[in-house]
Amino acid sequence: MRKLMIAGFAMATALTAGCASNQAAIDEANATATSAEQTAENALNTANSAASDARTAQQTAEEALAAARAAQQAADEANERAKRMLESASQK
């Protein structure tokens, strides 16, 4: 994907250079292509970083969910014990 984009920038640069009548226009087209490539690289790095952060957040959420389920199970068991103790106490 990146190579295709770079090839597109190179083609745009070549077309611009072919139409340009002076070196300044060619230099500007090259600078624009280089800037666009850097922008694309930065965007890719940002996307990769965001994906990594999202994976970390998902892992944290899954751990929190597991802890919540364990807490719910412990609470349910404690409620059952309390219920049995109340029933036992009421029968005496």
Short mmCIF file of N, CA, C and O in Angstrom, two decimals:
data_model
loop_
_atom_site.label_atom_id
_atom_site.label_comp_id
_atom_site.label_asym_id
_atom_site.label_seq_id
_atom_site.Cartn_x
_atom_site.Cartn_y
_atom_site.Cartn_z
N MET A 1 0.84 -1.19 0.00
CA MET A 1 0.00 0.00 0.00
C MET A 1 0.88 1.24 0.00
O MET A 1 0.64 2.16 -0.76
N ARG A 2 1.89 1.23 0.88
CA ARG A 2 2.77 2.40 0.97
C ARG A 2 3.56 2.56 -0.32
O ARG A 2 3.71 3.67 -0.82
N LYS A 3 4.05 1.44 -0.88
CA LYS A 3 4.82 1.51 -2.12
C LYS A 3 3.97 2.04 -3.26
O LYS A 3 4.44 2.81 -4.10
N LEU A 4 2.72 1.62 -3.29
CA LEU A 4 1.81 2.11 -4.33
C LEU A 4 1.60 3.61 -4.18
O LEU A 4 1.59 4.35 -5.17
N MET A 5 1.45 4.07 -2.96
CA MET A 5 1.25 5.49 -2.72
C MET A 5 2.51 6.27 -3.12
O MET A 5 2.42 7.31 -3.76
N ILE A 6 3.67 5.74 -2.78
CA ILE A 6 4.92 6.41 -3.14
C ILE A 6 5.07 6.45 -4.66
O ILE A 6 5.48 7.46 -5.24
N ALA A 7 4.71 5.35 -5.32
CA ALA A 7 4.77 5.32 -6.78
C ALA A 7 3.83 6.38 -7.37
O ALA A 7 4.17 7.06 -8.35
N GLY A 8 2.67 6.55 -6.77
CA GLY A 8 1.73 7.58 -7.21
C GLY A 8 2.31 8.97 -7.05
O GLY A 8 2.21 9.82 -7.95
N PHE A 9 2.97 9.20 -5.93
CA PHE A 9 3.60 10.49 -5.71
C PHE A 9 4.73 10.71 -6.73
O PHE A 9 4.90 11.80 -7.27
N ALA A 10 5.49 9.65 -6.99
CA ALA A 10 6.58 9.77 -7.96
C ALA A 10 6.03 10.07 -9.35
O ALA A 10 6.58 10.89 -10.09
N MET A 11 4.90 9.41 -9.70
CA MET A 11 4.30 9.66 -11.00
C MET A 11 3.80 11.09 -11.08
O MET A 11 4.01 11.79 -12.09
N ALA A 12 3.16 11.55 -10.02
CA ALA A 12 2.67 12.93 -10.00
C ALA A 12 3.84 13.89 -10.12
O ALA A 12 3.77 14.90 -10.83
N THR A 13 4.93 13.56 -9.45
CA THR A 13 6.12 14.40 -9.54
C THR A 13 6.65 14.42 -10.97
O THR A 13 6.99 15.48 -11.52
N ALA A 14 6.72 13.25 -11.59
CA ALA A 14 7.23 13.16 -12.96
C ALA A 14 6.35 13.92 -13.93
O ALA A 14 6.84 14.64 -14.81
N LEU A 15 5.03 13.78 -13.77
CA LEU A 15 4.12 14.50 -14.66
C LEU A 15 4.25 16.00 -14.47
O LEU A 15 4.29 16.77 -15.43
N THR A 16 4.33 16.40 -13.20
CA THR A 16 4.49 17.82 -12.92
C THR A 16 5.82 18.32 -13.48
O THR A 16 5.89 19.40 -14.07
N ALA A 17 6.85 17.50 -13.31
CA ALA A 17 8.18 17.88 -13.80
C ALA A 17 8.18 17.96 -15.33
O ALA A 17 8.82 18.84 -15.91
N GLY A 18 7.47 17.02 -15.98
CA GLY A 18 7.42 17.03 -17.44
C GLY A 18 6.75 18.28 -17.99
O GLY A 18 7.12 18.78 -19.04
N CYS A 19 5.79 18.77 -17.24
CA CYS A 19 5.08 19.97 -17.69
C CYS A 19 5.79 21.25 -17.27
O CYS A 19 5.49 22.33 -17.77
N ALA A 20 6.69 21.14 -16.33
CA ALA A 20 7.34 22.33 -15.80
C ALA A 20 8.39 22.83 -16.77
O ALA A 20 9.07 22.07 -17.44
N SER A 21 8.50 24.13 -16.83
CA SER A 21 9.47 24.71 -17.75
C SER A 21 10.73 25.17 -17.03
O SER A 21 11.66 25.62 -17.65
N ASN A 22 10.73 25.06 -15.71
CA ASN A 22 11.94 25.49 -15.01
C ASN A 22 12.24 24.58 -13.81
O ASN A 22 11.38 23.84 -13.34
N GLN A 23 13.44 24.64 -13.33
CA GLN A 23 13.90 23.78 -12.24
C GLN A 23 13.15 24.04 -10.95
O GLN A 23 12.92 23.14 -10.16
N ALA A 24 12.74 25.27 -10.72
CA ALA A 24 12.03 25.61 -9.48
C ALA A 24 10.73 24.82 -9.37
O ALA A 24 10.38 24.33 -8.29
N ALA A 25 10.02 24.69 -10.48
CA ALA A 25 8.77 23.93 -10.46
C ALA A 25 9.04 22.45 -10.19
O ALA A 25 8.29 21.79 -9.47
N ILE A 26 10.10 21.93 -10.75
CA ILE A 26 10.47 20.52 -10.51
C ILE A 26 10.83 20.33 -9.05
O ILE A 26 10.38 19.37 -8.40
N ASP A 27 11.62 21.24 -8.51
CA ASP A 27 12.00 21.16 -7.10
C ASP A 27 10.78 21.24 -6.19
O ASP A 27 10.69 20.51 -5.19
N GLU A 28 9.86 22.11 -6.52
CA GLU A 28 8.64 22.24 -5.71
C GLU A 28 7.82 20.96 -5.76
O GLU A 28 7.27 20.52 -4.75
N ALA A 29 7.71 20.37 -6.94
CA ALA A 29 6.96 19.12 -7.07
C ALA A 29 7.62 18.02 -6.26
O ALA A 29 6.94 17.23 -5.58
N ASN A 30 8.94 17.94 -6.29
CA ASN A 30 9.66 16.94 -5.50
C ASN A 30 9.45 17.16 -4.01
O ASN A 30 9.23 16.22 -3.24
N ALA A 31 9.52 18.42 -3.60
CA ALA A 31 9.31 18.74 -2.19
C ALA A 31 7.90 18.37 -1.75
O ALA A 31 7.68 17.84 -0.65
N THR A 32 6.93 18.63 -2.61
CA THR A 32 5.54 18.29 -2.30
C THR A 32 5.37 16.78 -2.17
O THR A 32 4.70 16.29 -1.25
N ALA A 33 5.97 16.04 -3.09
CA ALA A 33 5.88 14.58 -3.04
C ALA A 33 6.55 14.05 -1.78
O ALA A 33 6.02 13.15 -1.11
N THR A 34 7.70 14.60 -1.44
CA THR A 34 8.41 14.17 -0.22
C THR A 34 7.58 14.49 1.02
O THR A 34 7.47 13.68 1.94
N SER A 35 6.99 15.66 1.03
CA SER A 35 6.15 16.06 2.16
C SER A 35 4.93 15.14 2.28
O SER A 35 4.55 14.73 3.38
N ALA A 36 4.33 14.81 1.15
CA ALA A 36 3.17 13.91 1.16
C ALA A 36 3.56 12.53 1.66
O ALA A 36 2.83 11.89 2.42
N GLU A 37 4.73 12.07 1.25
CA GLU A 37 5.21 10.76 1.72
C GLU A 37 5.42 10.78 3.23
O GLU A 37 5.03 9.84 3.93
N GLN A 38 6.02 11.86 3.73
CA GLN A 38 6.24 11.97 5.18
C GLN A 38 4.92 12.03 5.93
O GLN A 38 4.77 11.41 6.99
N THR A 39 3.96 12.75 5.36
CA THR A 39 2.64 12.83 5.99
C THR A 39 1.98 11.45 6.04
O THR A 39 1.40 11.06 7.05
N ALA A 40 2.11 10.70 4.95
CA ALA A 40 1.55 9.34 4.92
C ALA A 40 2.24 8.45 5.94
O ALA A 40 1.59 7.66 6.64
N GLU A 41 3.55 8.57 6.04
CA GLU A 41 4.31 7.78 7.03
C GLU A 41 3.87 8.13 8.45
O GLU A 41 3.68 7.24 9.29
N ASN A 42 3.71 9.42 8.71
CA ASN A 42 3.24 9.85 10.04
C ASN A 42 1.85 9.32 10.35
O ASN A 42 1.56 8.89 11.47
N ALA A 43 0.98 9.36 9.34
CA ALA A 43 -0.38 8.85 9.53
C ALA A 43 -0.37 7.35 9.82
O ALA A 43 -1.11 6.87 10.68
N LEU A 44 0.49 6.62 9.12
CA LEU A 44 0.60 5.18 9.35
C LEU A 44 1.11 4.91 10.77
O LEU A 44 0.58 4.03 11.46
N ASN A 45 2.11 5.65 11.20
CA ASN A 45 2.63 5.48 12.55
C ASN A 45 1.56 5.79 13.60
O ASN A 45 1.43 5.08 14.60
N THR A 46 0.79 6.85 13.36
CA THR A 46 -0.28 7.21 14.28
C THR A 46 -1.34 6.11 14.33
O THR A 46 -1.82 5.73 15.40
N ALA A 47 -1.70 5.57 13.17
CA ALA A 47 -2.70 4.49 13.12
C ALA A 47 -2.19 3.24 13.84
O ALA A 47 -2.94 2.60 14.58
N ASN A 48 -0.92 2.91 13.64
CA ASN A 48 -0.35 1.75 14.32
C ASN A 48 -0.34 1.95 15.83
O ASN A 48 -0.65 1.02 16.60
N SER A 49 -0.01 3.15 16.26
CA SER A 49 -0.01 3.46 17.68
C SER A 49 -1.41 3.37 18.27
O SER A 49 -1.63 2.82 19.35
N ALA A 50 -2.39 3.90 17.53
CA ALA A 50 -3.78 3.84 17.98
C ALA A 50 -4.26 2.40 18.07
O ALA A 50 -4.97 2.03 19.01
N ALA A 51 -3.86 1.58 17.11
CA ALA A 51 -4.26 0.16 17.14
C ALA A 51 -3.66 -0.53 18.35
O ALA A 51 -4.32 -1.33 19.02
N SER A 52 -2.41 -0.22 18.65
CA SER A 52 -1.76 -0.79 19.82
C SER A 52 -2.46 -0.36 21.11
O SER A 52 -2.71 -1.17 22.00
N ASP A 53 -2.79 0.93 21.19
CA ASP A 53 -3.51 1.43 22.36
C ASP A 53 -4.88 0.76 22.50
O ASP A 53 -5.32 0.45 23.60
N ALA A 54 -5.54 0.54 21.37
CA ALA A 54 -6.86 -0.11 21.40
C ALA A 54 -6.74 -1.55 21.89
O ALA A 54 -7.57 -2.02 22.66
N ARG A 55 -5.68 -2.25 21.44
CA ARG A 55 -5.48 -3.63 21.91
C ARG A 55 -5.22 -3.65 23.42
O ARG A 55 -5.75 -4.50 24.14
N THR A 56 -4.43 -2.70 23.89
CA THR A 56 -4.15 -2.61 25.34
C THR A 56 -5.44 -2.33 26.11
O THR A 56 -5.69 -2.94 27.15
N ALA A 57 -6.24 -1.41 25.60
CA ALA A 57 -7.51 -1.07 26.25
C ALA A 57 -8.44 -2.27 26.28
O ALA A 57 -9.13 -2.52 27.28
N GLN A 58 -8.47 -3.02 25.19
CA GLN A 58 -9.34 -4.20 25.14
C GLN A 58 -8.88 -5.23 26.16
O GLN A 58 -9.70 -5.82 26.87
N GLN A 59 -7.56 -5.43 26.27
CA GLN A 59 -7.03 -6.39 27.25
C GLN A 59 -7.41 -5.96 28.66
O GLN A 59 -7.84 -6.76 29.49
N THR A 60 -7.27 -4.66 28.94
CA THR A 60 -7.62 -4.14 30.26
C THR A 60 -9.11 -4.33 30.54
O THR A 60 -9.49 -4.73 31.65
N ALA A 61 -9.93 -4.08 29.54
CA ALA A 61 -11.38 -4.26 29.71
C ALA A 61 -11.73 -5.72 29.96
O ALA A 61 -12.58 -6.03 30.81
N GLU A 62 -11.06 -6.62 29.26
CA GLU A 62 -11.32 -8.05 29.46
C GLU A 62 -10.91 -8.48 30.87
O GLU A 62 -11.61 -9.27 31.52
N GLU A 63 -9.79 -7.95 31.35
CA GLU A 63 -9.35 -8.27 32.72
C GLU A 63 -10.33 -7.72 33.75
O GLU A 63 -10.64 -8.38 34.73
N ALA A 64 -10.82 -6.49 33.50
CA ALA A 64 -11.79 -5.89 34.42
C ALA A 64 -13.09 -6.68 34.42
O ALA A 64 -13.70 -6.90 35.48
N LEU A 65 -13.51 -7.14 33.25
CA LEU A 65 -14.73 -7.95 33.17
C LEU A 65 -14.57 -9.26 33.92
O LEU A 65 -15.47 -9.69 34.64
N ALA A 66 -13.42 -9.89 33.77
CA ALA A 66 -13.16 -11.15 34.50
C ALA A 66 -13.19 -10.92 36.01
O ALA A 66 -13.76 -11.71 36.77
N ALA A 67 -12.60 -9.80 36.44
CA ALA A 67 -12.60 -9.48 37.87
C ALA A 67 -14.02 -9.20 38.36
O ALA A 67 -14.42 -9.63 39.46
N ALA A 68 -14.82 -8.51 37.55
CA ALA A 68 -16.20 -8.22 37.92
C ALA A 68 -17.02 -9.50 38.02
O ALA A 68 -17.84 -9.67 38.93
N ARG A 69 -16.78 -10.42 37.09
CA ARG A 69 -17.51 -11.71 37.14
C ARG A 69 -17.12 -12.50 38.39
O ARG A 69 -17.98 -13.11 39.02
N ALA A 70 -15.83 -12.48 38.72
CA ALA A 70 -15.39 -13.18 39.93
C ALA A 70 -16.00 -12.54 41.17
O ALA A 70 -16.44 -13.24 42.10
N ALA A 71 -16.06 -11.22 41.20
CA ALA A 71 -16.67 -10.52 42.33
C ALA A 71 -18.16 -10.83 42.43
O ALA A 71 -18.70 -11.03 43.52
N GLN A 72 -18.83 -10.90 41.28
CA GLN A 72 -20.26 -11.22 41.27
C GLN A 72 -20.48 -12.64 41.80
O GLN A 72 -21.40 -12.88 42.59
N GLN A 73 -19.62 -13.57 41.38
CA GLN A 73 -19.75 -14.94 41.85
C GLN A 73 -19.52 -15.02 43.36
O GLN A 73 -20.26 -15.70 44.08
N ALA A 74 -18.51 -14.30 43.86
CA ALA A 74 -18.25 -14.28 45.30
C ALA A 74 -19.43 -13.68 46.05
O ALA A 74 -19.83 -14.19 47.12
N ALA A 75 -20.02 -12.63 45.52
CA ALA A 75 -21.18 -12.00 46.16
C ALA A 75 -22.37 -12.95 46.16
O ALA A 75 -23.09 -13.06 47.17
N ASP A 76 -22.59 -13.65 45.06
CA ASP A 76 -23.69 -14.62 44.99
C ASP A 76 -23.51 -15.73 46.02
O ASP A 76 -24.46 -16.13 46.69
N GLU A 77 -22.28 -16.22 46.12
CA GLU A 77 -22.00 -17.27 47.11
C GLU A 77 -22.19 -16.76 48.54
O GLU A 77 -22.75 -17.47 49.39
N ALA A 78 -21.77 -15.53 48.81
CA ALA A 78 -21.96 -14.95 50.14
C ALA A 78 -23.44 -14.78 50.44
O ALA A 78 -23.89 -15.03 51.57
N ASN A 79 -24.22 -14.37 49.45
CA ASN A 79 -25.67 -14.24 49.65
C ASN A 79 -26.31 -15.58 49.93
O ASN A 79 -27.22 -15.68 50.77
N GLU A 80 -25.87 -16.62 49.24
CA GLU A 80 -26.41 -17.97 49.49
C GLU A 80 -26.09 -18.41 50.91
O GLU A 80 -26.95 -18.98 51.61
N ARG A 81 -24.86 -18.18 51.35
CA ARG A 81 -24.49 -18.56 52.73
C ARG A 81 -25.32 -17.80 53.74
O ARG A 81 -25.83 -18.37 54.72
N ALA A 82 -25.50 -16.51 53.50
CA ALA A 82 -26.30 -15.70 54.42
C ALA A 82 -27.75 -16.18 54.44
O ALA A 82 -28.37 -16.25 55.51
N LYS A 83 -28.26 -16.52 53.29
CA LYS A 83 -29.64 -17.01 53.20
C LYS A 83 -29.80 -18.31 54.00
O LYS A 83 -30.76 -18.48 54.77
N ARG A 84 -28.83 -19.23 53.83
CA ARG A 84 -28.89 -20.50 54.58
C ARG A 84 -28.79 -20.25 56.10
O ARG A 84 -29.48 -20.89 56.90
N MET A 85 -27.92 -19.31 56.48
CA MET A 85 -27.76 -19.01 57.91
C MET A 85 -29.06 -18.41 58.49
O MET A 85 -29.47 -18.78 59.59
N LEU A 86 -29.71 -17.55 57.72
CA LEU A 86 -30.99 -16.97 58.19
C LEU A 86 -32.05 -18.04 58.30
O LEU A 86 -32.84 -18.05 59.28
N GLU A 87 -32.12 -18.94 57.35
CA GLU A 87 -33.11 -20.03 57.39
C GLU A 87 -32.84 -20.93 58.58
O GLU A 87 -33.78 -21.36 59.28
N SER A 88 -31.59 -21.22 58.80
CA SER A 88 -31.22 -22.07 59.94
C SER A 88 -31.55 -21.39 61.26
O SER A 88 -32.08 -22.01 62.18
N ALA A 89 -31.28 -20.11 61.33
CA ALA A 89 -31.55 -19.37 62.59
C ALA A 89 -33.06 -19.25 62.83
O ALA A 89 -33.51 -19.30 63.99
N SER A 90 -33.83 -19.13 61.78
CA SER A 90 -35.29 -18.99 61.95
C SER A 90 -35.95 -20.30 62.38
O SER A 90 -37.03 -20.30 62.93
N GLN A 91 -35.30 -21.42 62.12
CA GLN A 91 -35.87 -22.72 62.48
C GLN A 91 -35.58 -23.08 63.92
O GLN A 91 -36.20 -23.99 64.48
N LYS A 92 -34.65 -22.39 64.55
CA LYS A 92 -34.30 -22.72 65.95
C LYS A 92 -35.21 -22.07 66.95
O LYS A 92 -35.93 -21.24 66.87
#
